[in-house]
Short mmCIF file of N, CA and C in Angstrom, two decimals:
data_model
loop_
_atom_site.label_atom_id
_atom_site.label_comp_id
_atom_site.label_asym_id
_atom_site.label_seq_id
_atom_site.Cartn_x
_atom_site.Cartn_y
_atom_site.Cartn_z
N MET L 309 0.86 -0.84 -0.14
CA MET L 309 -0.04 -0.03 0.42
C MET L 309 0.91 1.50 -0.03
N SER L 310 0.68 2.25 -0.98
CA SER L 310 1.38 3.85 -1.03
C SER L 310 0.60 4.62 0.35
N PHE L 311 1.12 5.21 0.40
CA PHE L 311 0.93 6.49 1.22
C PHE L 311 1.41 7.81 1.30
N ASP L 312 0.86 8.94 0.87
CA ASP L 312 0.80 9.76 0.62
C ASP L 312 1.45 10.97 2.27
N VAL L 313 2.55 11.06 2.36
CA VAL L 313 2.90 11.06 3.74
C VAL L 313 2.97 12.99 4.03
N GLU L 314 2.02 13.37 2.75
CA GLU L 314 1.45 14.83 3.28
C GLU L 314 0.10 14.72 3.42
N MET L 315 -0.51 13.61 3.63
CA MET L 315 -2.13 13.46 4.47
C MET L 315 -1.20 12.63 5.69
N GLY L 316 -2.69 13.14 6.58
CA GLY L 316 -2.49 12.34 7.64
C GLY L 316 -3.54 11.50 7.57
N PRO L 317 -3.53 10.79 8.82
CA PRO L 317 -5.30 9.47 8.76
C PRO L 317 -6.41 10.23 8.43
N ILE L 318 -7.11 9.49 7.68
CA ILE L 318 -8.40 9.82 7.18
C ILE L 318 -9.48 9.28 7.46
N ASN L 319 -10.25 9.31 8.03
CA ASN L 319 -11.77 9.01 9.18
C ASN L 319 -13.00 9.36 9.26
N TYR L 320 -13.78 9.02 9.53
CA TYR L 320 -15.10 9.55 9.53
C TYR L 320 -15.90 9.22 10.79
N VAL L 321 -16.86 10.12 10.91
CA VAL L 321 -17.79 9.67 12.28
C VAL L 321 -19.32 9.77 11.39
N VAL L 322 -20.51 9.18 12.21
CA VAL L 322 -21.79 9.43 11.66
C VAL L 322 -22.17 9.71 12.89
N VAL L 323 -23.13 10.42 13.09
CA VAL L 323 -23.69 10.78 14.32
C VAL L 323 -25.12 11.45 14.34
N ALA L 324 -25.97 10.18 15.17
CA ALA L 324 -27.67 10.36 14.95
C ALA L 324 -28.25 11.44 15.64
N PHE L 325 -29.70 12.28 15.40
CA PHE L 325 -30.21 13.21 16.20
C PHE L 325 -31.60 13.13 16.03
N GLU L 326 -32.14 13.36 17.08
CA GLU L 326 -33.46 12.97 16.79
C GLU L 326 -34.35 13.53 15.91
N SER L 327 -33.95 14.77 15.86
CA SER L 327 -34.79 15.93 15.15
C SER L 327 -33.99 17.43 14.70
N ALA L 328 -34.55 18.42 13.84
CA ALA L 328 -33.90 19.08 13.59
C ALA L 328 -34.17 20.66 14.83
N PRO L 329 -33.12 21.68 15.10
CA PRO L 329 -32.15 21.54 14.73
C PRO L 329 -31.20 20.79 15.12
N ILE L 330 -30.01 20.76 14.75
CA ILE L 330 -28.53 19.71 15.25
C ILE L 330 -28.30 21.13 16.31
N PRO L 331 -27.64 20.36 17.54
CA PRO L 331 -27.41 21.07 18.55
C PRO L 331 -25.57 21.30 18.05
N SER L 332 -25.25 22.73 18.85
CA SER L 332 -24.25 23.42 17.92
C SER L 332 -23.00 22.75 18.92
N GLY L 333 -23.18 22.46 20.40
CA GLY L 333 -21.90 21.86 20.64
C GLY L 333 -20.88 21.41 20.09
N GLY L 334 -21.06 20.60 19.40
CA GLY L 334 -20.24 18.81 19.24
C GLY L 334 -19.48 19.74 17.45
N LEU L 335 -20.47 20.91 16.88
CA LEU L 335 -19.89 21.24 15.91
C LEU L 335 -19.25 22.27 15.82
N ASP L 336 -19.05 23.16 17.22
CA ASP L 336 -18.09 23.97 17.82
C ASP L 336 -16.81 23.47 18.14
N GLN L 337 -16.90 22.39 19.00
CA GLN L 337 -15.66 21.51 18.93
C GLN L 337 -14.94 21.45 17.61
N VAL L 338 -15.52 20.82 16.69
CA VAL L 338 -15.38 20.40 15.39
C VAL L 338 -14.56 21.77 14.56
N LEU L 339 -15.15 22.87 15.08
CA LEU L 339 -14.80 23.97 14.26
C LEU L 339 -13.23 24.54 15.41
N ALA L 340 -13.54 24.23 16.47
CA ALA L 340 -11.84 24.48 17.34
C ALA L 340 -11.00 23.59 17.08
N LEU L 341 -11.20 22.47 16.65
CA LEU L 341 -10.32 21.52 16.48
C LEU L 341 -9.20 21.87 15.09
N VAL L 342 -10.52 22.09 14.03
CA VAL L 342 -9.85 22.93 12.82
C VAL L 342 -8.83 24.18 12.71
N GLU L 343 -9.39 25.32 13.89
CA GLU L 343 -8.95 26.23 14.25
C GLU L 343 -7.45 26.29 14.81
N ALA L 344 -7.59 25.10 15.56
CA ALA L 344 -5.85 24.66 16.20
C ALA L 344 -4.95 23.79 15.30
N GLY L 345 -5.75 23.52 14.44
CA GLY L 345 -4.77 22.93 13.24
C GLY L 345 -4.63 21.46 13.55
N ARG L 346 -5.51 20.93 14.03
CA ARG L 346 -5.64 19.16 14.81
C ARG L 346 -6.30 18.40 13.53
N ILE L 347 -7.25 19.09 12.96
CA ILE L 347 -7.76 18.22 11.44
C ILE L 347 -8.04 18.89 10.59
N LEU L 348 -8.72 18.60 9.54
CA LEU L 348 -8.84 19.39 8.24
C LEU L 348 -10.10 18.91 7.98
N VAL L 349 -11.34 19.29 7.66
CA VAL L 349 -12.70 19.07 7.15
C VAL L 349 -12.93 18.53 5.89
N LEU L 350 -12.75 17.20 5.47
CA LEU L 350 -12.77 17.05 4.05
C LEU L 350 -14.41 16.99 3.23
N ASP L 351 -15.56 16.59 4.49
CA ASP L 351 -16.48 16.81 3.98
C ASP L 351 -17.66 16.56 5.00
N VAL L 352 -18.71 17.41 5.11
CA VAL L 352 -19.67 17.17 6.17
C VAL L 352 -20.69 17.37 5.50
N GLU L 353 -21.68 16.12 5.82
CA GLU L 353 -23.07 15.91 4.88
C GLU L 353 -24.14 15.81 5.94
N PHE L 354 -25.61 16.17 5.85
CA PHE L 354 -26.35 16.15 6.52
C PHE L 354 -27.51 15.56 5.90
N VAL L 355 -27.89 13.97 6.31
CA VAL L 355 -28.65 13.41 6.13
C VAL L 355 -30.08 13.35 6.82
N SER L 356 -31.42 13.52 6.06
CA SER L 356 -32.33 13.52 6.91
C SER L 356 -33.62 12.29 6.28
N LYS L 357 -34.74 11.55 7.69
CA LYS L 357 -35.18 10.62 7.05
C LYS L 357 -36.46 11.33 7.52
N SER L 358 -37.19 11.30 6.24
CA SER L 358 -39.19 11.87 6.65
C SER L 358 -39.71 10.84 7.33
N ALA L 359 -40.81 11.18 7.83
CA ALA L 359 -41.55 10.34 8.57
C ALA L 359 -41.93 8.77 7.38
N ASP L 360 -42.07 8.95 6.32
CA ASP L 360 -42.31 7.81 5.07
C ASP L 360 -41.37 7.03 5.17
N GLY L 361 -39.95 7.66 5.76
CA GLY L 361 -38.74 6.71 5.30
C GLY L 361 -37.58 7.10 4.24
N SER L 362 -38.54 7.91 3.26
CA SER L 362 -37.12 8.16 2.47
C SER L 362 -36.23 9.27 3.41
N VAL L 363 -35.10 8.73 2.73
CA VAL L 363 -33.63 9.38 2.95
C VAL L 363 -33.11 10.61 1.91
N SER L 364 -32.58 11.68 2.39
CA SER L 364 -31.97 12.45 1.17
C SER L 364 -30.58 13.43 2.05
N THR L 365 -30.25 13.98 1.43
CA THR L 365 -29.07 14.78 2.27
C THR L 365 -29.99 16.35 2.21
N VAL L 366 -29.48 17.09 3.12
CA VAL L 366 -29.96 18.15 3.22
C VAL L 366 -28.80 19.69 4.00
N ALA L 367 -29.25 20.38 3.57
CA ALA L 367 -28.39 21.83 3.42
C ALA L 367 -27.95 22.12 4.89
N ALA L 368 -26.70 22.46 5.40
CA ALA L 368 -26.68 22.77 6.86
C ALA L 368 -27.59 23.93 7.18
N ALA L 369 -28.00 25.09 6.64
CA ALA L 369 -28.97 26.03 6.81
C ALA L 369 -30.54 25.07 7.28
N GLU L 370 -30.74 24.18 6.58
CA GLU L 370 -32.23 23.27 7.06
C GLU L 370 -31.74 23.02 8.10
N VAL L 371 -30.90 22.49 8.40
CA VAL L 371 -30.74 21.64 10.11
C VAL L 371 -30.17 22.30 11.46
N GLY L 372 -30.30 23.87 10.90
CA GLY L 372 -29.71 24.79 11.67
C GLY L 372 -27.87 25.05 11.89
N VAL L 373 -27.30 24.67 11.43
CA VAL L 373 -25.96 24.91 11.33
C VAL L 373 -25.09 25.48 10.20
N GLU L 374 -25.77 26.72 10.03
CA GLU L 374 -25.69 27.49 9.11
C GLU L 374 -23.63 27.70 8.79
N ALA L 375 -23.16 27.92 10.15
CA ALA L 375 -21.52 27.54 9.95
C ALA L 375 -21.19 26.30 9.18
N PHE L 376 -21.79 25.74 8.89
CA PHE L 376 -21.42 24.62 7.69
C PHE L 376 -21.87 24.53 6.40
N ASP L 377 -22.32 25.85 6.05
CA ASP L 377 -22.95 25.99 4.69
C ASP L 377 -21.74 26.06 3.83
N GLY L 378 -22.25 25.21 3.00
CA GLY L 378 -20.71 24.83 1.71
C GLY L 378 -19.72 24.20 2.24
N ALA L 379 -20.02 23.25 3.39
CA ALA L 379 -18.90 22.60 3.29
C ALA L 379 -19.11 21.12 3.13
N SER L 380 -19.96 20.99 2.37
CA SER L 380 -20.14 19.62 1.82
C SER L 380 -19.44 19.46 0.79
N ALA L 381 -18.76 18.68 0.24
CA ALA L 381 -17.35 18.03 -0.66
C ALA L 381 -18.19 16.95 -1.66
N GLU L 382 -19.55 16.45 -1.31
CA GLU L 382 -20.12 15.37 -1.78
C GLU L 382 -19.20 14.31 -1.62
N LEU L 383 -18.34 13.71 -0.45
CA LEU L 383 -17.14 12.76 -0.86
C LEU L 383 -18.37 11.45 -0.52
N ILE L 384 -19.75 12.01 0.25
CA ILE L 384 -20.42 10.91 0.62
C ILE L 384 -21.35 10.39 -0.64
N ASP L 385 -21.55 9.01 -1.05
CA ASP L 385 -22.20 8.80 -2.02
C ASP L 385 -23.93 8.39 -1.87
N ALA L 386 -24.51 8.00 -2.83
CA ALA L 386 -25.89 7.56 -2.70
C ALA L 386 -26.24 6.45 -1.19
N ALA L 387 -24.62 5.68 -1.96
CA ALA L 387 -25.09 4.32 -1.29
C ALA L 387 -24.66 4.55 0.01
N ASP L 388 -23.84 5.48 0.49
CA ASP L 388 -23.34 6.05 1.82
C ASP L 388 -24.60 6.66 2.50
N VAL L 389 -24.98 7.34 1.78
CA VAL L 389 -26.35 7.97 2.29
C VAL L 389 -27.23 7.05 2.99
N ALA L 390 -27.73 5.72 1.87
CA ALA L 390 -28.63 5.41 2.52
C ALA L 390 -28.37 4.35 4.08
N LEU L 391 -27.23 4.13 3.68
CA LEU L 391 -26.69 3.08 5.10
C LEU L 391 -27.07 3.83 6.04
N VAL L 392 -26.43 5.32 6.21
CA VAL L 392 -27.02 6.74 7.42
C VAL L 392 -28.32 6.44 7.45
N GLY L 393 -29.02 6.64 6.25
CA GLY L 393 -30.37 6.55 6.58
C GLY L 393 -31.09 5.41 7.10
N GLU L 394 -30.59 3.95 7.32
CA GLU L 394 -30.54 2.87 7.46
C GLU L 394 -30.52 3.08 9.28
N GLN L 395 -30.06 3.72 9.51
CA GLN L 395 -29.58 4.07 10.96
C GLN L 395 -30.73 4.92 11.94
N LEU L 396 -31.55 5.79 10.99
CA LEU L 396 -32.27 7.05 11.44
C LEU L 396 -33.60 6.58 11.99
N ALA L 397 -34.24 6.86 12.77
CA ALA L 397 -35.46 7.21 13.09
C ALA L 397 -36.28 7.74 11.84
N PRO L 398 -37.46 7.91 12.04
CA PRO L 398 -38.34 8.65 11.38
C PRO L 398 -38.11 9.78 12.00
N GLY L 399 -37.98 11.07 11.11
CA GLY L 399 -37.87 12.11 11.43
C GLY L 399 -36.39 12.79 11.76
N GLY L 400 -35.69 11.77 11.96
CA GLY L 400 -34.04 11.67 12.34
C GLY L 400 -33.46 12.33 11.19
N LEU L 401 -32.44 12.90 12.04
CA LEU L 401 -31.18 13.77 10.88
C LEU L 401 -29.78 13.02 11.52
N GLY L 402 -28.95 12.71 10.34
CA GLY L 402 -27.60 12.31 10.40
C GLY L 402 -26.16 13.02 10.18
N LEU L 403 -25.83 12.88 10.62
CA LEU L 403 -24.21 13.94 10.53
C LEU L 403 -23.16 13.20 10.32
N VAL L 404 -22.74 13.50 8.96
CA VAL L 404 -21.37 12.71 8.17
C VAL L 404 -20.32 13.57 8.51
N LEU L 405 -19.19 13.37 8.92
CA LEU L 405 -18.02 14.07 9.09
C LEU L 405 -16.79 13.49 8.62
N VAL L 406 -16.39 13.80 7.69
CA VAL L 406 -15.25 13.06 7.08
C VAL L 406 -14.01 14.08 7.20
N TYR L 407 -12.90 13.26 8.14
CA TYR L 407 -11.54 14.27 8.32
C TYR L 407 -10.59 13.66 7.79
N GLU L 408 -9.63 14.88 7.99
CA GLU L 408 -8.00 14.41 7.82
C GLU L 408 -7.27 14.41 9.82
N ASP L 409 -6.65 13.44 9.94
CA ASP L 409 -6.31 13.77 11.60
C ASP L 409 -4.53 14.83 11.05
N LEU L 410 -4.61 15.76 11.15
CA LEU L 410 -3.57 16.26 11.17
C LEU L 410 -2.36 16.32 12.07
N THR L 411 -2.63 15.37 13.38
CA THR L 411 -1.45 15.30 14.29
C THR L 411 -0.41 15.01 14.05
N LEU L 412 -0.64 13.61 13.54
CA LEU L 412 0.15 13.00 12.94
C LEU L 412 1.41 13.41 12.07
N LEU L 413 1.06 14.37 11.52
CA LEU L 413 1.49 14.47 10.30
C LEU L 413 3.51 14.95 10.57
N PRO L 414 3.77 15.68 11.45
CA PRO L 414 5.37 15.54 11.57
C PRO L 414 5.89 14.55 12.10
N ALA L 415 5.00 13.60 12.69
CA ALA L 415 6.01 12.19 12.66
C ALA L 415 5.94 11.71 11.64
N LEU L 416 4.91 11.01 10.42
CA LEU L 416 4.98 10.91 9.45
C LEU L 416 6.19 11.28 8.06
N GLU L 417 6.33 12.98 8.70
CA GLU L 417 6.82 13.47 7.92
C GLU L 417 8.39 12.79 8.34
N ALA L 418 8.84 12.38 9.72
CA ALA L 418 10.17 12.91 10.28
C ALA L 418 10.13 11.29 9.77
N TRP L 419 9.34 10.06 9.67
CA TRP L 419 9.76 8.92 9.41
C TRP L 419 10.04 8.72 8.09
N ALA L 420 9.33 9.57 7.12
CA ALA L 420 9.85 9.37 5.57
C ALA L 420 11.25 10.09 5.38
N ALA L 421 11.55 11.36 6.21
CA ALA L 421 12.98 11.76 5.78
C ALA L 421 13.79 11.10 6.44
N GLU L 422 13.69 10.00 7.63
CA GLU L 422 14.54 8.81 8.00
C GLU L 422 14.67 7.44 7.27
N GLY L 423 14.00 7.82 5.92
CA GLY L 423 13.57 6.59 4.71
C GLY L 423 12.83 5.33 4.89
N ALA L 424 11.46 5.62 5.97
CA ALA L 424 11.02 4.83 6.62
C ALA L 424 9.53 5.20 5.41
N THR L 425 8.52 3.92 5.38
CA THR L 425 7.48 3.84 4.71
C THR L 425 6.29 3.26 5.21
N VAL L 426 5.46 3.89 5.69
CA VAL L 426 4.01 3.80 6.24
C VAL L 426 3.48 2.77 5.29
N VAL L 427 3.08 1.28 5.47
CA VAL L 427 2.71 0.32 5.31
C VAL L 427 1.07 -0.14 5.04
N ALA L 428 0.92 0.12 6.03
CA ALA L 428 -0.80 0.04 6.31
C ALA L 428 -1.33 1.30 7.35
N GLU L 429 -2.46 1.67 7.20
CA GLU L 429 -2.98 2.56 8.02
C GLU L 429 -4.55 2.70 8.14
N GLY L 430 -5.67 2.64 9.65
CA GLY L 430 -6.79 2.86 9.03
C GLY L 430 -7.54 2.80 9.98
N PRO L 431 -8.93 3.38 10.14
CA PRO L 431 -9.15 3.32 11.17
C PRO L 431 -9.48 2.08 11.97
N ILE L 432 -9.95 2.17 13.64
CA ILE L 432 -9.90 1.21 14.70
C ILE L 432 -11.56 1.62 14.89
N ILE L 433 -11.98 0.30 14.82
CA ILE L 433 -13.63 0.35 14.95
C ILE L 433 -13.64 -0.01 16.49
N VAL L 434 -14.43 1.12 17.25
CA VAL L 434 -14.19 1.30 18.38
C VAL L 434 -15.23 -0.09 19.05
N ASP L 435 -15.83 -0.52 18.53
CA ASP L 435 -16.93 -1.61 19.18
C ASP L 435 -15.76 -2.91 19.33
N GLU L 436 -15.47 -3.34 17.94
CA GLU L 436 -14.39 -3.98 18.22
C GLU L 436 -12.90 -4.02 18.87
N LEU L 437 -12.81 -2.74 19.35
CA LEU L 437 -11.25 -2.50 20.95
C LEU L 437 -12.32 -2.96 21.60
N ILE L 438 -12.78 -2.33 22.08
CA ILE L 438 -13.38 -2.44 23.49
C ILE L 438 -13.90 -4.14 23.91
N GLU L 439 -14.28 -4.98 22.58
CA GLU L 439 -14.43 -6.57 22.34
C GLU L 439 -13.09 -7.02 22.70
N ALA L 440 -11.93 -6.79 22.18
CA ALA L 440 -10.45 -7.01 22.19
C ALA L 440 -10.13 -6.87 24.09
N LEU L 441 -10.45 -5.99 24.16
CA LEU L 441 -10.08 -5.20 25.45
C LEU L 441 -10.86 -5.91 26.63
N ASP L 442 -12.09 -6.25 26.66
CA ASP L 442 -13.00 -6.84 27.58
C ASP L 442 -12.16 -8.68 27.16
N ALA L 443 -11.86 -8.93 26.27
CA ALA L 443 -11.34 -10.47 26.17
C ALA L 443 -9.79 -10.27 26.94
N THR L 444 -9.39 -9.41 27.03
CA THR L 444 -7.75 -9.61 27.42
C THR L 444 -8.30 -9.38 28.95
N GLU L 445 -9.09 -8.98 29.56
CA GLU L 445 -9.40 -8.98 30.91
C GLU L 445 -9.93 -10.32 31.50
N GLN L 446 -10.34 -11.47 30.59
CA GLN L 446 -11.08 -12.52 30.87
C GLN L 446 -9.94 -13.30 31.03
N ARG L 447 -8.64 -13.28 30.41
CA ARG L 447 -7.52 -14.02 30.64
C ARG L 447 -7.14 -14.22 31.80
#
């Protein structure tokens, strides 16, 4: 696997809300991380599930988070939107955040300068990590 050391690890998070407007606390923290240079937001999508079960993306202003107007890069395709919709209750909203973690860039650049190559990277699924930790405690 080749890895561009000019990019940090890319990850995503999907958060479900019961209805609009979306509370601003979590998104304020995202903006603080961006301002601190810790992450780069690559895409933000808002997914709505109507009472009849139909799923679609909606603009940030429609869910009360105008600060994120224009943040959609449309990296999330129709299949991804459908998957998010499966997790939502009727009338619910989902937020999909795709971001680059910039905190490891200095280490990645140092390794590259020392001749090292990153051969694998990827997200750890939290539920799987918890299961693994629980399994080690049972030994």
